[in-house]
Coordinates of C-alpha atoms and ligand atoms in Angstrom, one line a residue:
M216 CA -19.1 -11.6 9.1
S217 CA -16.6 -8.9 7.7
A218 CA -17.7 -7.0 5.0
L219 CA -14.1 -8.0 3.6
T220 CA -15.3 -11.6 1.5
F221 CA -12.6 -13.4 -1.4
A222 CA -16.1 -13.1 -3.6
G223 CA -15.4 -9.6 -3.5
V224 CA -11.8 -9.6 -4.7
L225 CA -12.8 -11.9 -7.3
H226 CA -15.2 -9.0 -8.3
A227 CA -12.3 -6.3 -7.7
A228 CA -10.1 -8.8 -10.0
D229 CA -12.7 -8.6 -13.5
A230 CA -13.1 -4.7 -12.4
I231 CA -10.2 -3.7 -13.3
A232 CA -8.9 -6.6 -15.5
G233 CA -9.4 -4.2 -18.7
E234 CA -7.8 -1.4 -17.1
L235 CA -4.8 -2.4 -15.5
P236 CA -2.3 -5.9 -16.8
P237 CA -1.3 -8.3 -14.4
T238 CA 2.2 -7.0 -12.3
P239 CA 5.5 -9.5 -12.6
S240 CA 6.8 -10.6 -9.7
W241 CA 10.5 -11.4 -10.6
I242 CA 13.1 -13.8 -8.9
Y243 CA 16.8 -11.9 -8.5
P244 CA 19.7 -13.6 -7.1
A245 CA 21.6 -11.7 -6.1
L246 CA 18.8 -10.4 -3.9
N247 CA 18.2 -14.0 -2.9
E248 CA 22.3 -13.9 -1.8
A249 CA 21.4 -10.9 0.1
V250 CA 18.4 -12.5 2.2
G251 CA 19.9 -16.2 2.4
A252 CA 16.2 -17.0 0.7
Q253 CA 15.0 -17.1 -2.3
V254 CA 12.4 -13.9 -2.6
V255 CA 10.0 -13.5 -4.8
V256 CA 9.6 -9.5 -5.9
K257 CA 6.2 -8.1 -6.7
H258 CA 6.8 -5.4 -9.1
E259 CA 3.8 -2.9 -7.2
N260 CA 5.9 0.4 -9.0
V261 CA 5.4 -0.7 -12.2
Q262 CA 1.9 0.3 -12.4
P263 CA 0.3 3.4 -14.3
T264 CA 0.3 5.2 -11.0
G265 CA 4.1 3.4 -9.2
A266 CA 2.1 2.4 -7.0
F267 CA -0.7 -1.2 -5.8
K268 CA -3.0 2.0 -5.1
V269 CA -4.6 2.0 -8.3
R270 CA -5.9 -1.0 -7.8
G271 CA -8.4 0.6 -5.1
G272 CA -9.3 2.8 -7.1
V273 CA -10.0 1.5 -10.7
S274 CA -11.5 -1.0 -8.0
L275 CA -14.1 2.2 -7.1
A276 CA -14.5 3.5 -10.2
A277 CA -15.5 0.5 -11.6
G278 CA -19.2 0.7 -8.9
L279 CA -19.9 3.9 -9.2
T280 CA -23.3 5.2 -9.3
D281 CA -24.3 7.9 -11.8
A282 CA -25.5 9.9 -8.9
E283 CA -21.5 9.3 -6.9
R284 CA -20.1 10.6 -10.4
Q285 CA -22.0 13.7 -10.9
A286 CA -20.8 15.0 -7.5
G287 CA -17.8 14.1 -7.2
L288 CA -15.0 11.7 -5.2
I289 CA -12.6 13.3 -2.5
S290 CA -10.3 11.9 -0.2
A291 CA -7.2 12.3 1.8
S292 CA -3.6 11.3 1.0
T293 CA 0.0 11.4 1.9
G294 CA 0.2 10.6 -2.2
N295 CA -0.2 6.9 -3.6
H296 CA -3.9 7.3 -2.8
A297 CA -4.4 10.9 -4.1
Q298 CA -3.0 9.6 -7.5
S299 CA -4.9 6.2 -8.0
L300 CA -8.7 9.5 -6.6
A301 CA -7.5 10.6 -9.1
Y302 CA -7.3 8.0 -12.3
A303 CA -9.9 6.4 -10.7
G304 CA -12.3 10.3 -11.3
R305 CA -10.8 10.6 -14.4
L306 CA -11.9 7.3 -15.8
A307 CA -15.1 7.5 -14.0
H308 CA -15.5 11.0 -15.0
A309 CA -16.6 12.1 -11.5
P310 CA -14.3 16.1 -10.0
T311 CA -12.4 14.7 -7.8
I312 CA -10.4 16.6 -5.3
V313 CA -7.8 15.0 -2.5
V314 CA -6.5 16.8 0.8
M315 CA -3.2 16.6 1.8
P316 CA -1.1 17.1 4.7
V317 CA 1.2 20.2 4.3
T318 CA 4.2 17.9 4.9
A319 CA 3.7 15.5 2.0
P320 CA 5.4 15.1 -1.3
E321 CA 5.1 18.0 -3.8
E322 CA 5.9 15.8 -6.4
K323 CA 3.2 13.6 -5.2
A324 CA 0.6 16.8 -5.5
H325 CA 1.9 17.5 -8.6
A326 CA 1.7 13.9 -9.9
T327 CA -2.3 14.3 -8.5
R328 CA -3.2 17.3 -10.5
L329 CA -2.0 16.0 -13.9
L330 CA -4.2 13.2 -13.5
G331 CA -7.2 15.8 -13.1
A332 CA -8.0 16.4 -9.4
E333 CA -7.0 19.1 -7.5
V334 CA -4.9 19.3 -4.6
I335 CA -6.3 21.6 -1.2
R336 CA -2.9 21.5 1.0
H337 CA -4.9 21.1 4.4
G338 CA -3.1 19.3 7.5
A339 CA -0.3 18.1 9.6
T340 CA -1.5 14.1 9.8
M341 CA -3.4 11.9 8.0
T342 CA -5.9 12.3 10.6
E343 CA -6.2 16.7 9.9
S344 CA -6.4 15.8 6.1
C345 CA -9.5 13.0 6.7
Q346 CA -11.5 15.7 8.7
H347 CA -11.7 17.8 6.5
A348 CA -12.2 16.0 3.4
M349 CA -14.6 14.7 5.4
E350 CA -16.4 18.2 6.3
I351 CA -16.3 19.2 2.6
A352 CA -17.8 16.6 1.7
T353 CA -20.9 16.7 4.2
E354 CA -20.4 21.1 2.7
R355 CA -20.8 19.8 -1.5
G356 CA -22.6 16.5 -0.5
M357 CA -19.7 14.2 -2.7
R358 CA -19.0 11.1 -1.8
F359 CA -16.2 10.3 0.6
V360 CA -13.7 8.0 0.3
S361 CA -12.7 6.7 3.3
P362 CA -8.2 5.4 2.2
G363 CA -8.6 2.8 4.4
D364 CA -12.3 1.9 5.4
D365 CA -14.1 1.6 1.7
P366 CA -14.2 -2.4 1.1
A367 CA -14.5 -2.0 -2.7
I368 CA -10.5 -0.1 -2.1
V369 CA -9.2 -3.4 0.1
H370 CA -10.6 -5.8 -2.3
G371 CA -8.5 -3.7 -5.3
H372 CA -5.7 -4.0 -3.1
A373 CA -6.5 -7.4 -2.4
T374 CA -6.2 -8.3 -6.2
I375 CA -1.6 -8.1 -5.8
Y376 CA -2.3 -11.1 -4.0
L377 CA -4.7 -13.2 -6.2
E378 CA -2.1 -12.7 -8.9
L379 CA 1.0 -13.5 -6.7
L380 CA -0.7 -16.7 -5.3
R381 CA -2.0 -18.2 -8.6
R382 CA 1.6 -17.8 -10.0
H383 CA 3.4 -19.0 -7.4
P384 CA 1.4 -21.7 -5.0
D385 CA 4.2 -23.0 -2.9
L386 CA 4.9 -19.6 -0.5
E387 CA 5.6 -19.3 2.7
A388 CA 5.6 -16.3 3.8
I389 CA 5.2 -13.0 1.9
Y390 CA 5.6 -9.9 3.7
V391 CA 3.6 -5.9 3.1
P392 CA 4.3 -3.0 4.1
V393 CA 1.2 -1.4 6.2
G394 CA 0.4 1.8 6.0
S395 CA -3.5 1.9 6.5
G396 CA -3.7 -2.3 6.6
S397 CA -5.5 -2.5 3.1
G398 CA -2.5 -4.3 1.9
A399 CA -2.6 -6.7 4.7
A400 CA -6.2 -7.2 5.1
G401 CA -6.6 -8.3 1.6
A402 CA -3.6 -9.9 1.7
C403 CA -4.8 -12.1 4.5
V404 CA -8.5 -12.5 3.0
V405 CA -6.7 -14.2 -0.5
R406 CA -3.5 -16.3 1.4
D407 CA -7.2 -18.0 3.6
E408 CA -8.7 -18.8 0.2
L409 CA -6.0 -19.6 -1.9
A410 CA -2.7 -20.6 0.4
P411 CA -3.7 -21.6 3.8
N412 CA -0.3 -22.3 5.4
C413 CA 1.1 -19.0 3.3
K414 CA 2.1 -16.3 6.5
I415 CA 1.8 -12.9 5.7
I416 CA 3.3 -10.3 7.6
G417 CA 3.0 -7.1 8.1
V418 CA 5.8 -4.6 8.1
Q419 CA 5.4 -1.1 9.8
S420 CA 7.9 1.8 10.4
A421 CA 8.2 1.7 14.2
A422 CA 8.7 6.1 13.6
A423 CA 4.6 5.6 12.6
P424 CA 3.4 2.5 14.3
A425 CA -0.3 3.8 14.7
A426 CA -1.7 0.3 12.6
Y427 CA 0.9 -2.2 14.5
N428 CA -0.5 -1.3 17.7
S429 CA -3.9 -1.6 16.9
W430 CA -3.1 -5.1 15.5
R431 CA -1.7 -5.5 19.2
S432 CA -4.6 -4.3 21.0
G433 CA -8.1 -5.4 18.7
R434 CA -8.6 -1.5 19.0
V435 CA -8.4 1.6 16.2
E436 CA -5.3 3.1 17.9
Q437 CA -3.4 6.1 17.0
A438 CA 0.0 7.0 17.2
A439 CA 2.7 9.5 17.0
C440 CA 3.6 9.7 12.8
D441 CA 7.5 10.8 13.0
T442 CA 8.4 8.8 9.6
R443 CA 9.1 10.3 6.3
F444 CA 8.2 8.1 4.0
S445 CA 5.2 9.2 3.1
G446 CA 3.3 6.0 1.8
I447 CA 4.0 4.8 5.2
A448 CA 3.1 7.6 7.1
T449 CA -0.1 7.4 9.0
S450 CA -1.1 8.3 12.4
S451 CA -4.0 5.8 13.5
G452 CA -4.8 2.7 12.5
S453 CA -8.5 1.1 10.6
Q454 CA -11.5 -0.4 11.9
L455 CA -12.0 -2.1 9.1
P456 CA -8.2 -3.1 7.7
L457 CA -8.1 -3.5 11.2
S458 CA -11.5 -6.4 11.6
V459 CA -9.6 -9.1 8.9
M460 CA -5.7 -8.2 10.3
H461 CA -6.0 -9.0 14.2
G462 CA -6.2 -12.5 14.9
R463 CA -5.6 -13.4 10.8
M464 CA -2.0 -11.7 10.2
N465 CA 0.6 -13.8 11.6
D466 CA 3.0 -12.0 12.5
F467 CA 4.1 -8.1 12.7
L468 CA 7.1 -6.2 12.4
L469 CA 9.2 -2.9 13.5
V470 CA 12.1 -1.7 10.7
D471 CA 13.2 2.2 11.4
D472 CA 14.1 4.8 8.6
F473 CA 17.9 3.6 7.9
Q474 CA 16.6 -0.3 7.6
I475 CA 14.6 1.1 5.0
L476 CA 17.0 3.1 3.5
D477 CA 19.0 0.7 2.9
A478 CA 16.5 -1.9 1.5
M479 CA 15.8 0.6 -0.6
R480 CA 19.4 0.5 -1.7
L481 CA 19.4 -3.5 -2.3
F482 CA 16.7 -2.3 -4.3
S483 CA 18.6 -0.8 -6.4
T484 CA 21.7 -2.6 -6.6
A485 CA 20.5 -6.3 -6.7
A486 CA 17.1 -5.7 -8.8
H487 CA 17.8 -2.4 -10.4
T488 CA 14.8 -1.4 -9.1
L489 CA 13.5 2.3 -7.8
A490 CA 11.5 2.1 -4.8
E491 CA 9.7 4.7 -2.7
G492 CA 10.9 4.4 0.5
A493 CA 6.5 2.5 1.7
G494 CA 7.8 1.2 -1.0
A495 CA 11.1 -0.9 0.0
A496 CA 9.5 -1.4 3.6
A497 CA 8.6 -5.0 2.9
L498 CA 12.6 -5.7 2.6
A499 CA 13.7 -4.4 5.2
G500 CA 11.4 -6.0 7.6
L501 CA 12.3 -9.6 5.5
L502 CA 16.7 -8.5 6.2
Q503 CA 15.4 -8.0 9.6
D504 CA 13.8 -11.6 10.5
T505 CA 16.2 -13.9 11.9
E506 CA 13.0 -16.4 11.1
H507 CA 12.3 -16.1 7.8
P508 CA 11.3 -19.2 5.6
Q509 CA 12.6 -20.5 2.2
R510 CA 10.7 -19.6 0.0
C511 CA 9.6 -15.4 0.9
A512 CA 7.7 -12.9 -1.3
V513 CA 7.7 -8.6 -0.4
V514 CA 5.9 -5.9 -2.8
C515 CA 7.4 -3.6 -3.4
S516 CA 4.7 -0.9 -3.3
G517 CA 5.7 1.6 -4.7
G518 CA 7.6 3.3 -6.9
N519 CA 7.7 7.0 -6.5
A520 CA 10.8 8.0 -4.3
D521 CA 10.9 11.9 -4.5
G522 CA 14.0 14.2 -5.5
S523 CA 15.4 13.1 -1.2
E524 CA 14.9 9.7 -1.9
I525 CA 16.7 9.3 -4.7
A526 CA 19.9 10.8 -3.5
D527 CA 19.9 9.2 -0.6
I528 CA 19.8 5.4 -2.2
A529 CA 22.4 6.8 -3.9
A530 CA 24.5 7.7 -0.8
F531 CA 23.5 4.5 0.8
A532 CA 25.0 2.7 -2.4
A533 CA 27.9 4.9 -2.7
M534 CA 28.9 3.5 0.8
A535 CA 28.2 0.2 0.9
Ligands
PLP39 C1 -0.4 3.0 1.0 C2 1.1 3.1 1.0 C3 1.4 1.4 1.4 C4 1.1 1.1 2.8 O1 -0.3 0.4 2.1 P1 -1.7 0.2 3.1 O2 -3.1 -0.7 2.1 O3 -2.1 1.5 3.4 O4 -1.5 -0.5 4.5 C5 2.4 0.6 1.3 N1 3.1 0.9 0.0 C6 3.2 2.2 -0.3 C7 3.4 2.4 -1.5 C8 1.6 2.8 -0.1 O5 0.9 4.0 -0.9

């Protein structure tokens, strides 16, 4: 049996209820028109850290032992899990370190420091940063928090789908952006319990398809990582999410970075929403999906667009 369960999701929902209110899920006529379906947008861009990952951090913080708090937390991230962990560390009064790849946006590193965590820049890819974080964890006896493979984190992320499917039980498909797959795995667990007929459709960048390749083969695969969008810039699949996604996630679409930019533009003009690239990937997938059903949801997973992303949204909007 998988370590990921619906009971685990309910437990995480209890843990975050006092800290994070449910996020809104809105329907926008101009977006419906552009897509040709009814589209529910689940707004994780309004979380206090600007992305859904804070759910995982708050869920993790609730389950730490006193010894873990004292020893401190360490992880690796391109920026949104970093802010989530910093938020969790502050909540739990645990010293926190995040190793970030040298290519991760400085805006996200800065926001992580402002939440009280130490940021170490090390590694060209997430795989290298993770390796470094694990070495420091062993050296200093800190609790290593795997961004994709920790059940408390995945159960926390899954609470998005608890809120969404309780409010919109008749959805026919939910489009979920995928980096490690923690969100998509959580979506499958909740869907199986609350809305078995609703399809869960993953969307990943064609320029960083490690999770896609893993979903297809059923084994953890590595792949090149050339997307500019940090939230989905992963170079390896993750075992725990894969154990649920493989065989249970209905479909998996790849989109290119221009399609993601176009979805960011559409969010800004049709749904007055600033999404970062990763936050618009699900909408990009829906826009490419010629077989989408009539009642769909997309997760706007984050709003932490950096300066260059915002400039490109503006350029795209002016051209459209
Ligand atoms: C991390 C992240 C993703 C990908 O989520 P996984 O759980 O790693 O698959 C998507 N969007 C944003 C904004 C993220 O921060």
